Amino acid sequence: MWTRGAGTEDLAARFNESQDKVEVQVTRISGDYATKVATAKSSGDLPDVMDIDDIDAPLYALNGVLTDITDRYESLSYKDDLNKAQVDLSTTNGRIYAIPNIAGPSIMMYNKDLFRKAGLDPEKPPSTWAELLEAAKAITALGDDTYGFSIPVACGGCIGYSFSPLIWASGGEIFEGEGADQHTTFSSAESAEAFGFYKSLLDAGVVNPAEYTEDGSTWGDWLASGKVGIELGTPVFYPTAIEAGVDVGTAPIPGKDGGFATFVGGDVLAIGEGTDHIEEAWQFIQFMLEPAQQEFVAEQGLVPTRLDMLDEDFRAKYPASATGLQAMENGHVPHTLAFNAIVNDANAPFGTAMEQILTEGVEPSVALAQLDQEATALIKQAATNAGIS
């Protein structure tokens, strides 16, 4: 098995100890995972089980990297409890090629102590943009180098993950269509309004100017510092801040006038195309989705992908993970071949447009029109590379 991150070795050891028919050997892949997958595909040496970034599932499916597991998925008694956004992302041309494993939904985290000091109710987090802005202003007014809101301005991928739910929760989309005919809608009214809202946060002085150069390398440190009131980000930040002595509350990311949404990042499990061990691989995948293993995921500060894990006991034990599961009721993740090129890669056009709007004084309509133009070109190029006309 190839894996992207920590924790899988422990789960594989559990599986190996639970039976004596199959042994899973885990290799943690560092560096460029996609390049190593492409090399293994070319040499016919793909691993039996692959733990992959869910955003890459469509491209891998089209490139013949993954085994069709539709019938196996349909046989699962709990399939309707699996995170729908990740299932949809793992579906290509009506067939399923991967199974959700670990969810990474973006959520809102806030410093309850700062809420109290600012005269805000720590049990009533902001549920609209107006409330969010007012809370951020009240916290910033405390002074002492305290700021109400955190934005990692120089990290396009970070913002794409934490900012997009503002659009979805307000009824907007950022991608429309499929394949070579897909295009982005960053210049739509709902999207442009969200970009404008982020600009209003900077204009109100509620974001630390030191974050204008935050490239993601210390993103989670701002909440843990105790000097930031509200942060939109990954639940992984929660245990770090708690360990630093911050009293952290969590809530879904709100829309303009209410509602909520989340960007469901995370990992999916797939079976490498051409393996001689399909049945053994599927046995291990099913083990990974058992409640005991899903709870282990929560113990690591991550979010399980089975929505039926969410009960009162789980909420009490794992508040941030529970918020993530709740938010996944309106979970989104773009089904596109070019997300990394548009949002995550260095110098990707999304990050460029965001910085232009936030710090360079470029009119949102101009920056977003250019973003849509460049993003749509990248989609067409990705489709061509994948053999889609």
Short mmCIF file of C-alpha atoms in Angstrom, two decimals:
data_model
loop_
_atom_site.label_atom_id
_atom_site.label_comp_id
_atom_site.label_asym_id
_atom_site.label_seq_id
_atom_site.Cartn_x
_atom_site.Cartn_y
_atom_site.Cartn_z
CA MET A 1 0.00 0.00 0.00
CA TRP A 2 1.09 3.53 -0.78
CA THR A 3 0.04 6.27 1.64
CA ARG A 4 0.40 10.05 1.74
CA GLY A 5 0.50 10.61 5.48
CA ALA A 6 1.00 9.34 8.99
CA GLY A 7 -1.27 6.95 10.84
CA THR A 8 -1.79 4.38 8.10
CA GLU A 9 1.05 2.22 9.41
CA ASP A 10 -0.77 1.84 12.73
CA LEU A 11 -4.01 0.87 11.02
CA ALA A 12 -2.20 -1.61 8.78
CA ALA A 13 -0.61 -3.16 11.88
CA ARG A 14 -4.08 -3.51 13.40
CA PHE A 15 -5.29 -5.25 10.26
CA ASN A 16 -2.30 -7.59 10.17
CA GLU A 17 -2.89 -8.54 13.80
CA SER A 18 -6.60 -9.15 13.21
CA GLN A 19 -6.09 -12.08 10.81
CA ASP A 20 -3.35 -14.28 9.37
CA LYS A 21 -4.30 -14.51 5.67
CA VAL A 22 -3.19 -11.13 4.35
CA GLU A 23 -0.27 -8.90 5.29
CA VAL A 24 -0.35 -5.24 4.34
CA GLN A 25 2.98 -3.52 3.84
CA VAL A 26 2.83 0.27 3.88
CA THR A 27 5.10 2.62 1.97
CA ARG A 28 4.78 6.31 2.79
CA ILE A 29 5.35 8.33 -0.36
CA SER A 30 7.20 11.60 0.07
CA GLY A 31 7.66 14.21 -2.61
CA ASP A 32 5.64 14.28 -5.82
CA TYR A 33 3.03 11.55 -5.39
CA ALA A 34 1.50 12.11 -8.85
CA THR A 35 4.84 11.66 -10.62
CA LYS A 36 5.50 8.41 -8.77
CA VAL A 37 2.03 7.16 -9.68
CA ALA A 38 2.66 7.97 -13.35
CA THR A 39 6.02 6.14 -13.26
CA ALA A 40 4.45 3.08 -11.63
CA LYS A 41 1.63 3.08 -14.20
CA SER A 42 4.13 3.16 -17.06
CA SER A 43 6.10 0.25 -15.61
CA GLY A 44 3.00 -1.78 -14.70
CA ASP A 45 3.98 -1.69 -11.04
CA LEU A 46 1.12 0.10 -9.29
CA PRO A 47 0.54 -0.76 -5.62
CA ASP A 48 -2.36 -2.98 -4.59
CA VAL A 49 -3.91 -0.24 -2.46
CA MET A 50 -3.46 3.50 -2.96
CA ASP A 51 -4.25 6.25 -0.47
CA ILE A 52 -4.70 9.28 -2.73
CA ASP A 53 -5.71 12.93 -2.46
CA ASP A 54 -9.41 12.91 -3.29
CA ILE A 55 -8.99 15.82 -5.72
CA ASP A 56 -6.78 13.58 -7.93
CA ALA A 57 -9.30 10.72 -8.22
CA PRO A 58 -10.94 11.88 -11.51
CA LEU A 59 -7.61 12.20 -13.31
CA TYR A 60 -6.32 8.85 -12.05
CA ALA A 61 -9.56 7.15 -13.08
CA LEU A 62 -9.37 8.56 -16.61
CA ASN A 63 -5.70 7.61 -16.90
CA GLY A 64 -6.36 3.95 -16.11
CA VAL A 65 -4.59 4.00 -12.75
CA LEU A 66 -7.51 2.76 -10.66
CA THR A 67 -9.64 -0.40 -10.65
CA ASP A 68 -13.40 -0.09 -11.09
CA ILE A 69 -14.93 -0.99 -7.70
CA THR A 70 -18.53 -0.01 -8.40
CA ASP A 71 -20.01 -3.44 -7.60
CA ARG A 72 -18.02 -3.69 -4.40
CA TYR A 73 -19.12 -0.21 -3.32
CA GLU A 74 -22.76 -1.09 -4.00
CA SER A 75 -22.46 -4.13 -1.73
CA LEU A 76 -21.59 -2.03 1.33
CA SER A 77 -24.43 -1.88 3.85
CA TYR A 78 -23.28 1.59 4.96
CA LYS A 79 -22.62 3.10 1.52
CA ASP A 80 -25.24 5.80 2.04
CA ASP A 81 -23.36 6.95 5.17
CA LEU A 82 -20.11 7.55 3.30
CA ASN A 83 -19.22 11.15 2.57
CA LYS A 84 -21.18 11.93 -0.60
CA ALA A 85 -18.82 14.64 -1.88
CA GLN A 86 -15.88 12.21 -1.92
CA VAL A 87 -17.99 9.44 -3.47
CA ASP A 88 -19.04 11.84 -6.23
CA LEU A 89 -15.44 12.85 -6.80
CA SER A 90 -14.45 9.17 -7.05
CA THR A 91 -17.09 8.57 -9.73
CA THR A 92 -16.13 8.90 -13.39
CA ASN A 93 -18.48 8.13 -16.28
CA GLY A 94 -20.93 6.60 -13.84
CA ARG A 95 -18.40 4.16 -12.34
CA ILE A 96 -16.77 4.31 -8.90
CA TYR A 97 -13.00 4.04 -8.62
CA ALA A 98 -12.26 4.89 -4.98
CA ILE A 99 -13.79 4.85 -1.51
CA PRO A 100 -13.70 7.73 1.01
CA ASN A 101 -11.21 7.05 3.80
CA ILE A 102 -10.30 10.24 5.67
CA ALA A 103 -12.24 13.48 5.28
CA GLY A 104 -10.64 16.89 5.58
CA PRO A 105 -13.55 19.31 5.73
CA SER A 106 -12.79 22.97 6.26
CA ILE A 107 -14.44 24.45 9.36
CA MET A 108 -14.54 27.65 11.40
CA MET A 109 -12.53 27.72 14.63
CA TYR A 110 -12.64 30.57 17.12
CA ASN A 111 -10.95 31.61 20.36
CA LYS A 112 -13.59 31.50 23.09
CA ASP A 113 -11.47 33.51 25.54
CA LEU A 114 -11.19 36.38 23.06
CA PHE A 115 -14.92 36.19 22.44
CA ARG A 116 -15.53 36.58 26.17
CA LYS A 117 -13.10 39.50 26.49
CA ALA A 118 -14.78 41.23 23.55
CA GLY A 119 -18.22 40.84 25.09
CA LEU A 120 -19.29 38.17 22.62
CA ASP A 121 -21.14 34.96 23.49
CA PRO A 122 -18.59 32.12 23.13
CA GLU A 123 -21.41 29.64 22.63
CA LYS A 124 -22.85 31.57 19.67
CA PRO A 125 -20.28 31.69 16.86
CA PRO A 126 -20.98 33.85 13.80
CA SER A 127 -23.59 32.35 11.45
CA THR A 128 -23.55 35.08 8.76
CA TRP A 129 -20.86 37.21 7.14
CA ALA A 130 -22.11 40.31 8.92
CA GLU A 131 -21.83 38.60 12.29
CA LEU A 132 -18.37 37.34 11.38
CA LEU A 133 -17.19 40.84 10.49
CA GLU A 134 -18.66 42.39 13.64
CA ALA A 135 -17.07 39.71 15.85
CA ALA A 136 -13.71 40.22 14.13
CA LYS A 137 -13.93 43.99 14.70
CA ALA A 138 -14.79 43.55 18.39
CA ILE A 139 -11.85 41.22 18.94
CA THR A 140 -9.42 43.45 17.04
CA ALA A 141 -10.54 46.35 19.25
CA LEU A 142 -9.04 44.51 22.25
CA GLY A 143 -5.62 45.65 21.02
CA ASP A 144 -2.40 44.08 22.29
CA ASP A 145 -1.56 42.77 18.80
CA THR A 146 -4.82 40.80 18.72
CA TYR A 147 -6.70 40.40 15.44
CA GLY A 148 -10.20 39.19 14.76
CA PHE A 149 -9.66 37.11 11.63
CA SER A 150 -6.93 35.08 9.93
CA ILE A 151 -6.30 34.94 6.18
CA PRO A 152 -3.16 33.23 4.78
CA VAL A 153 -2.98 35.79 1.99
CA ALA A 154 0.02 34.35 0.13
CA CYS A 155 -1.25 30.75 0.07
CA GLY A 156 -3.72 30.26 -2.74
CA GLY A 157 -4.31 26.61 -1.91
CA CYS A 158 -5.01 27.43 1.75
CA ILE A 159 -7.54 30.09 0.78
CA GLY A 160 -9.12 27.94 -1.91
CA TYR A 161 -9.82 25.31 0.73
CA SER A 162 -11.08 27.64 3.45
CA PHE A 163 -12.70 30.39 1.34
CA SER A 164 -14.71 28.38 -1.22
CA PRO A 165 -17.37 27.34 1.36
CA LEU A 166 -18.35 31.00 1.68
CA ILE A 167 -19.44 30.84 -1.97
CA TRP A 168 -21.17 27.45 -1.77
CA ALA A 169 -23.02 28.32 1.43
CA SER A 170 -24.36 31.42 -0.33
CA GLY A 171 -25.73 29.46 -3.28
CA GLY A 172 -22.84 29.88 -5.69
CA GLU A 173 -20.55 27.49 -7.57
CA ILE A 174 -17.00 27.81 -8.83
CA PHE A 175 -17.01 25.13 -11.57
CA GLU A 176 -19.71 24.37 -14.12
CA GLY A 177 -19.87 21.68 -16.77
CA GLU A 178 -17.68 18.64 -17.33
CA GLY A 179 -14.59 17.58 -19.22
CA ALA A 180 -13.28 19.90 -21.92
CA ASP A 181 -16.47 21.99 -21.75
CA GLN A 182 -16.06 22.78 -18.05
CA HIS A 183 -15.41 26.37 -17.04
CA THR A 184 -15.03 28.33 -13.81
CA THR A 185 -17.48 30.92 -12.49
CA PHE A 186 -15.31 32.97 -10.16
CA SER A 187 -16.76 36.15 -11.67
CA SER A 188 -20.35 35.15 -10.81
CA ALA A 189 -22.26 37.40 -8.44
CA GLU A 190 -22.03 34.98 -5.48
CA SER A 191 -18.31 34.41 -5.95
CA ALA A 192 -17.47 38.08 -6.53
CA GLU A 193 -19.37 38.98 -3.38
CA ALA A 194 -17.31 36.49 -1.35
CA PHE A 195 -14.06 37.93 -2.70
CA GLY A 196 -15.39 41.38 -1.82
CA PHE A 197 -16.18 40.19 1.70
CA TYR A 198 -12.60 39.03 2.20
CA LYS A 199 -11.39 42.42 0.96
CA SER A 200 -13.68 44.11 3.50
CA LEU A 201 -11.98 42.15 6.28
CA LEU A 202 -8.59 43.54 5.30
CA ASP A 203 -10.04 47.01 4.83
CA ALA A 204 -11.50 46.83 8.35
CA GLY A 205 -8.05 46.09 9.76
CA VAL A 206 -9.08 42.80 11.38
CA VAL A 207 -6.33 40.74 9.70
CA ASN A 208 -2.75 40.91 10.96
CA PRO A 209 -0.60 42.53 8.22
CA ALA A 210 2.03 39.90 8.99
CA GLU A 211 -0.31 37.38 7.37
CA TYR A 212 -0.05 39.14 4.01
CA THR A 213 3.06 37.01 3.40
CA GLU A 214 1.70 33.80 5.00
CA ASP A 215 2.47 31.09 2.46
CA GLY A 216 0.90 28.23 4.41
CA SER A 217 4.04 27.08 6.19
CA THR A 218 2.88 28.50 9.54
CA TRP A 219 -0.84 28.73 8.78
CA GLY A 220 -2.03 26.82 11.85
CA ASP A 221 0.22 28.76 14.21
CA TRP A 222 -1.95 31.88 14.15
CA LEU A 223 -4.87 30.26 15.97
CA ALA A 224 -2.51 28.50 18.40
CA SER A 225 -0.86 31.83 19.24
CA GLY A 226 -3.99 32.94 21.08
CA LYS A 227 -3.89 36.23 19.17
CA VAL A 228 -6.47 35.42 16.48
CA GLY A 229 -10.20 35.41 17.06
CA ILE A 230 -11.50 33.43 14.07
CA GLU A 231 -9.83 31.10 11.60
CA LEU A 232 -11.28 29.11 8.70
CA GLY A 233 -9.16 26.03 8.15
CA THR A 234 -8.56 22.36 8.75
CA PRO A 235 -9.66 20.54 11.93
CA VAL A 236 -6.02 19.52 12.31
CA PHE A 237 -5.44 23.01 13.75
CA TYR A 238 -7.81 22.29 16.64
CA PRO A 239 -5.68 19.89 18.75
CA THR A 240 -2.58 22.05 18.20
CA ALA A 241 -4.38 25.11 19.53
CA ILE A 242 -5.88 23.17 22.45
CA GLU A 243 -2.42 21.90 23.41
CA ALA A 244 -1.20 25.52 23.32
CA GLY A 245 -3.82 26.41 25.92
CA VAL A 246 -6.36 28.08 23.62
CA ASP A 247 -10.05 27.49 24.40
CA VAL A 248 -11.28 26.71 20.88
CA GLY A 249 -14.85 26.60 19.67
CA THR A 250 -15.85 25.16 16.30
CA ALA A 251 -18.68 25.72 13.83
CA PRO A 252 -19.36 25.24 10.13
CA ILE A 253 -18.32 28.00 7.73
CA PRO A 254 -21.31 30.30 7.18
CA GLY A 255 -22.90 31.71 4.07
CA LYS A 256 -23.67 35.38 3.57
CA ASP A 257 -27.11 35.19 5.16
CA GLY A 258 -26.87 31.84 6.96
CA GLY A 259 -26.48 28.21 6.04
CA PHE A 260 -23.09 26.57 5.85
CA ALA A 261 -20.80 24.55 3.60
CA THR A 262 -17.40 22.89 3.64
CA PHE A 263 -14.63 21.97 1.23
CA VAL A 264 -14.20 18.24 1.72
CA GLY A 265 -10.53 17.63 1.25
CA GLY A 266 -9.02 14.38 2.41
CA ASP A 267 -8.05 10.97 1.14
CA VAL A 268 -9.74 8.15 -0.72
CA LEU A 269 -8.66 4.53 -0.99
CA ALA A 270 -8.33 2.85 -4.38
CA ILE A 271 -7.10 -0.41 -5.83
CA GLY A 272 -4.28 -0.11 -8.35
CA GLU A 273 -5.18 -1.23 -11.86
CA GLY A 274 -3.59 -4.55 -12.80
CA THR A 275 -3.10 -5.90 -9.29
CA ASP A 276 -3.35 -9.64 -8.68
CA HIS A 277 -4.69 -8.98 -5.18
CA ILE A 278 -8.05 -7.31 -5.71
CA GLU A 279 -9.90 -9.37 -3.10
CA GLU A 280 -7.20 -8.90 -0.49
CA ALA A 281 -7.06 -5.16 -1.20
CA TRP A 282 -10.83 -4.87 -0.83
CA GLN A 283 -10.70 -6.79 2.45
CA PHE A 284 -8.25 -4.22 3.82
CA ILE A 285 -10.29 -1.28 2.52
CA GLN A 286 -13.40 -2.60 4.28
CA PHE A 287 -11.39 -2.95 7.48
CA MET A 288 -10.32 0.70 7.21
CA LEU A 289 -13.95 1.77 7.09
CA GLU A 290 -15.03 -0.13 10.20
CA PRO A 291 -16.16 2.12 13.08
CA ALA A 292 -13.15 1.25 15.25
CA GLN A 293 -10.72 2.38 12.56
CA GLN A 294 -12.79 5.45 11.75
CA GLU A 295 -12.66 6.44 15.40
CA PHE A 296 -8.89 6.02 15.33
CA VAL A 297 -8.90 8.64 12.57
CA ALA A 298 -10.74 11.03 14.90
CA GLU A 299 -8.26 10.30 17.68
CA GLN A 300 -5.52 11.63 15.40
CA GLY A 301 -7.36 14.95 15.08
CA LEU A 302 -8.72 14.07 11.64
CA VAL A 303 -12.29 13.50 10.44
CA PRO A 304 -13.77 10.10 9.59
CA THR A 305 -15.76 9.74 6.41
CA ARG A 306 -18.72 7.79 7.78
CA LEU A 307 -21.53 10.15 8.71
CA ASP A 308 -23.10 7.50 10.98
CA MET A 309 -20.20 8.07 13.39
CA LEU A 310 -21.82 11.35 14.46
CA ASP A 311 -23.61 10.77 17.76
CA GLU A 312 -23.57 12.53 21.14
CA ASP A 313 -20.66 10.46 22.43
CA PHE A 314 -18.59 11.30 19.34
CA ARG A 315 -19.47 15.00 19.67
CA ALA A 316 -18.27 15.02 23.27
CA LYS A 317 -14.99 13.24 22.51
CA TYR A 318 -14.06 14.91 19.22
CA PRO A 319 -15.66 18.38 18.89
CA ALA A 320 -13.74 19.51 15.82
CA SER A 321 -14.22 16.22 13.97
CA ALA A 322 -17.92 16.34 14.87
CA THR A 323 -18.20 19.83 13.39
CA GLY A 324 -16.52 18.55 10.25
CA LEU A 325 -19.00 15.69 9.97
CA GLN A 326 -21.87 18.10 10.48
CA ALA A 327 -20.51 20.46 7.83
CA MET A 328 -20.25 17.57 5.35
CA GLU A 329 -24.04 17.59 5.16
CA ASN A 330 -23.33 20.37 2.65
CA GLY A 331 -19.92 19.17 1.54
CA HIS A 332 -18.38 20.14 -1.79
CA VAL A 333 -15.23 19.26 -3.64
CA PRO A 334 -14.66 20.34 -7.26
CA HIS A 335 -14.90 17.52 -9.81
CA THR A 336 -12.31 18.81 -12.26
CA LEU A 337 -9.09 17.70 -13.90
CA ALA A 338 -7.32 20.99 -13.25
CA PHE A 339 -7.91 21.95 -9.62
CA ASN A 340 -4.24 21.83 -8.66
CA ALA A 341 -3.23 23.89 -11.69
CA ILE A 342 -5.92 26.48 -10.99
CA VAL A 343 -5.72 26.71 -7.19
CA ASN A 344 -2.96 24.73 -5.47
CA ASP A 345 0.15 24.99 -7.63
CA ALA A 346 2.76 27.70 -7.19
CA ASN A 347 1.72 30.77 -9.18
CA ALA A 348 -1.74 29.28 -9.84
CA PRO A 349 -4.19 31.92 -11.12
CA PHE A 350 -6.55 31.66 -8.14
CA GLY A 351 -3.89 32.75 -5.66
CA THR A 352 -2.72 35.48 -8.01
CA ALA A 353 -6.25 36.88 -8.31
CA MET A 354 -6.81 36.73 -4.56
CA GLU A 355 -3.60 38.66 -3.83
CA GLN A 356 -4.44 41.21 -6.53
CA ILE A 357 -7.82 41.85 -4.93
CA LEU A 358 -6.70 41.80 -1.30
CA THR A 359 -3.41 43.67 -1.38
CA GLU A 360 -2.77 45.18 -4.81
CA GLY A 361 -5.90 47.24 -5.33
CA VAL A 362 -7.04 45.46 -8.51
CA GLU A 363 -10.79 45.70 -9.08
CA PRO A 364 -12.43 42.31 -8.33
CA SER A 365 -14.29 42.32 -11.66
CA VAL A 366 -11.01 42.66 -13.54
CA ALA A 367 -9.09 40.09 -11.51
CA LEU A 368 -11.92 37.53 -11.55
CA ALA A 369 -12.55 37.84 -15.29
CA GLN A 370 -8.86 37.16 -15.86
CA LEU A 371 -8.99 34.26 -13.40
CA ASP A 372 -11.91 32.66 -15.26
CA GLN A 373 -10.13 33.06 -18.57
CA GLU A 374 -6.88 31.48 -17.35
CA ALA A 375 -8.65 28.74 -15.38
CA THR A 376 -10.80 27.69 -18.32
CA ALA A 377 -7.70 27.46 -20.51
CA LEU A 378 -6.05 25.21 -17.91
CA ILE A 379 -9.13 22.97 -17.86
CA LYS A 380 -9.04 22.58 -21.64
CA GLN A 381 -5.32 21.76 -21.50
CA ALA A 382 -5.89 19.14 -18.79
CA ALA A 383 -8.71 17.60 -20.81
CA THR A 384 -6.50 17.43 -23.89
CA ASN A 385 -3.73 15.80 -21.87
CA ALA A 386 -6.24 13.22 -20.62
CA GLY A 387 -7.46 12.50 -24.16
CA ILE A 388 -10.83 14.20 -23.72
CA SER A 389 -12.15 16.29 -26.60
#
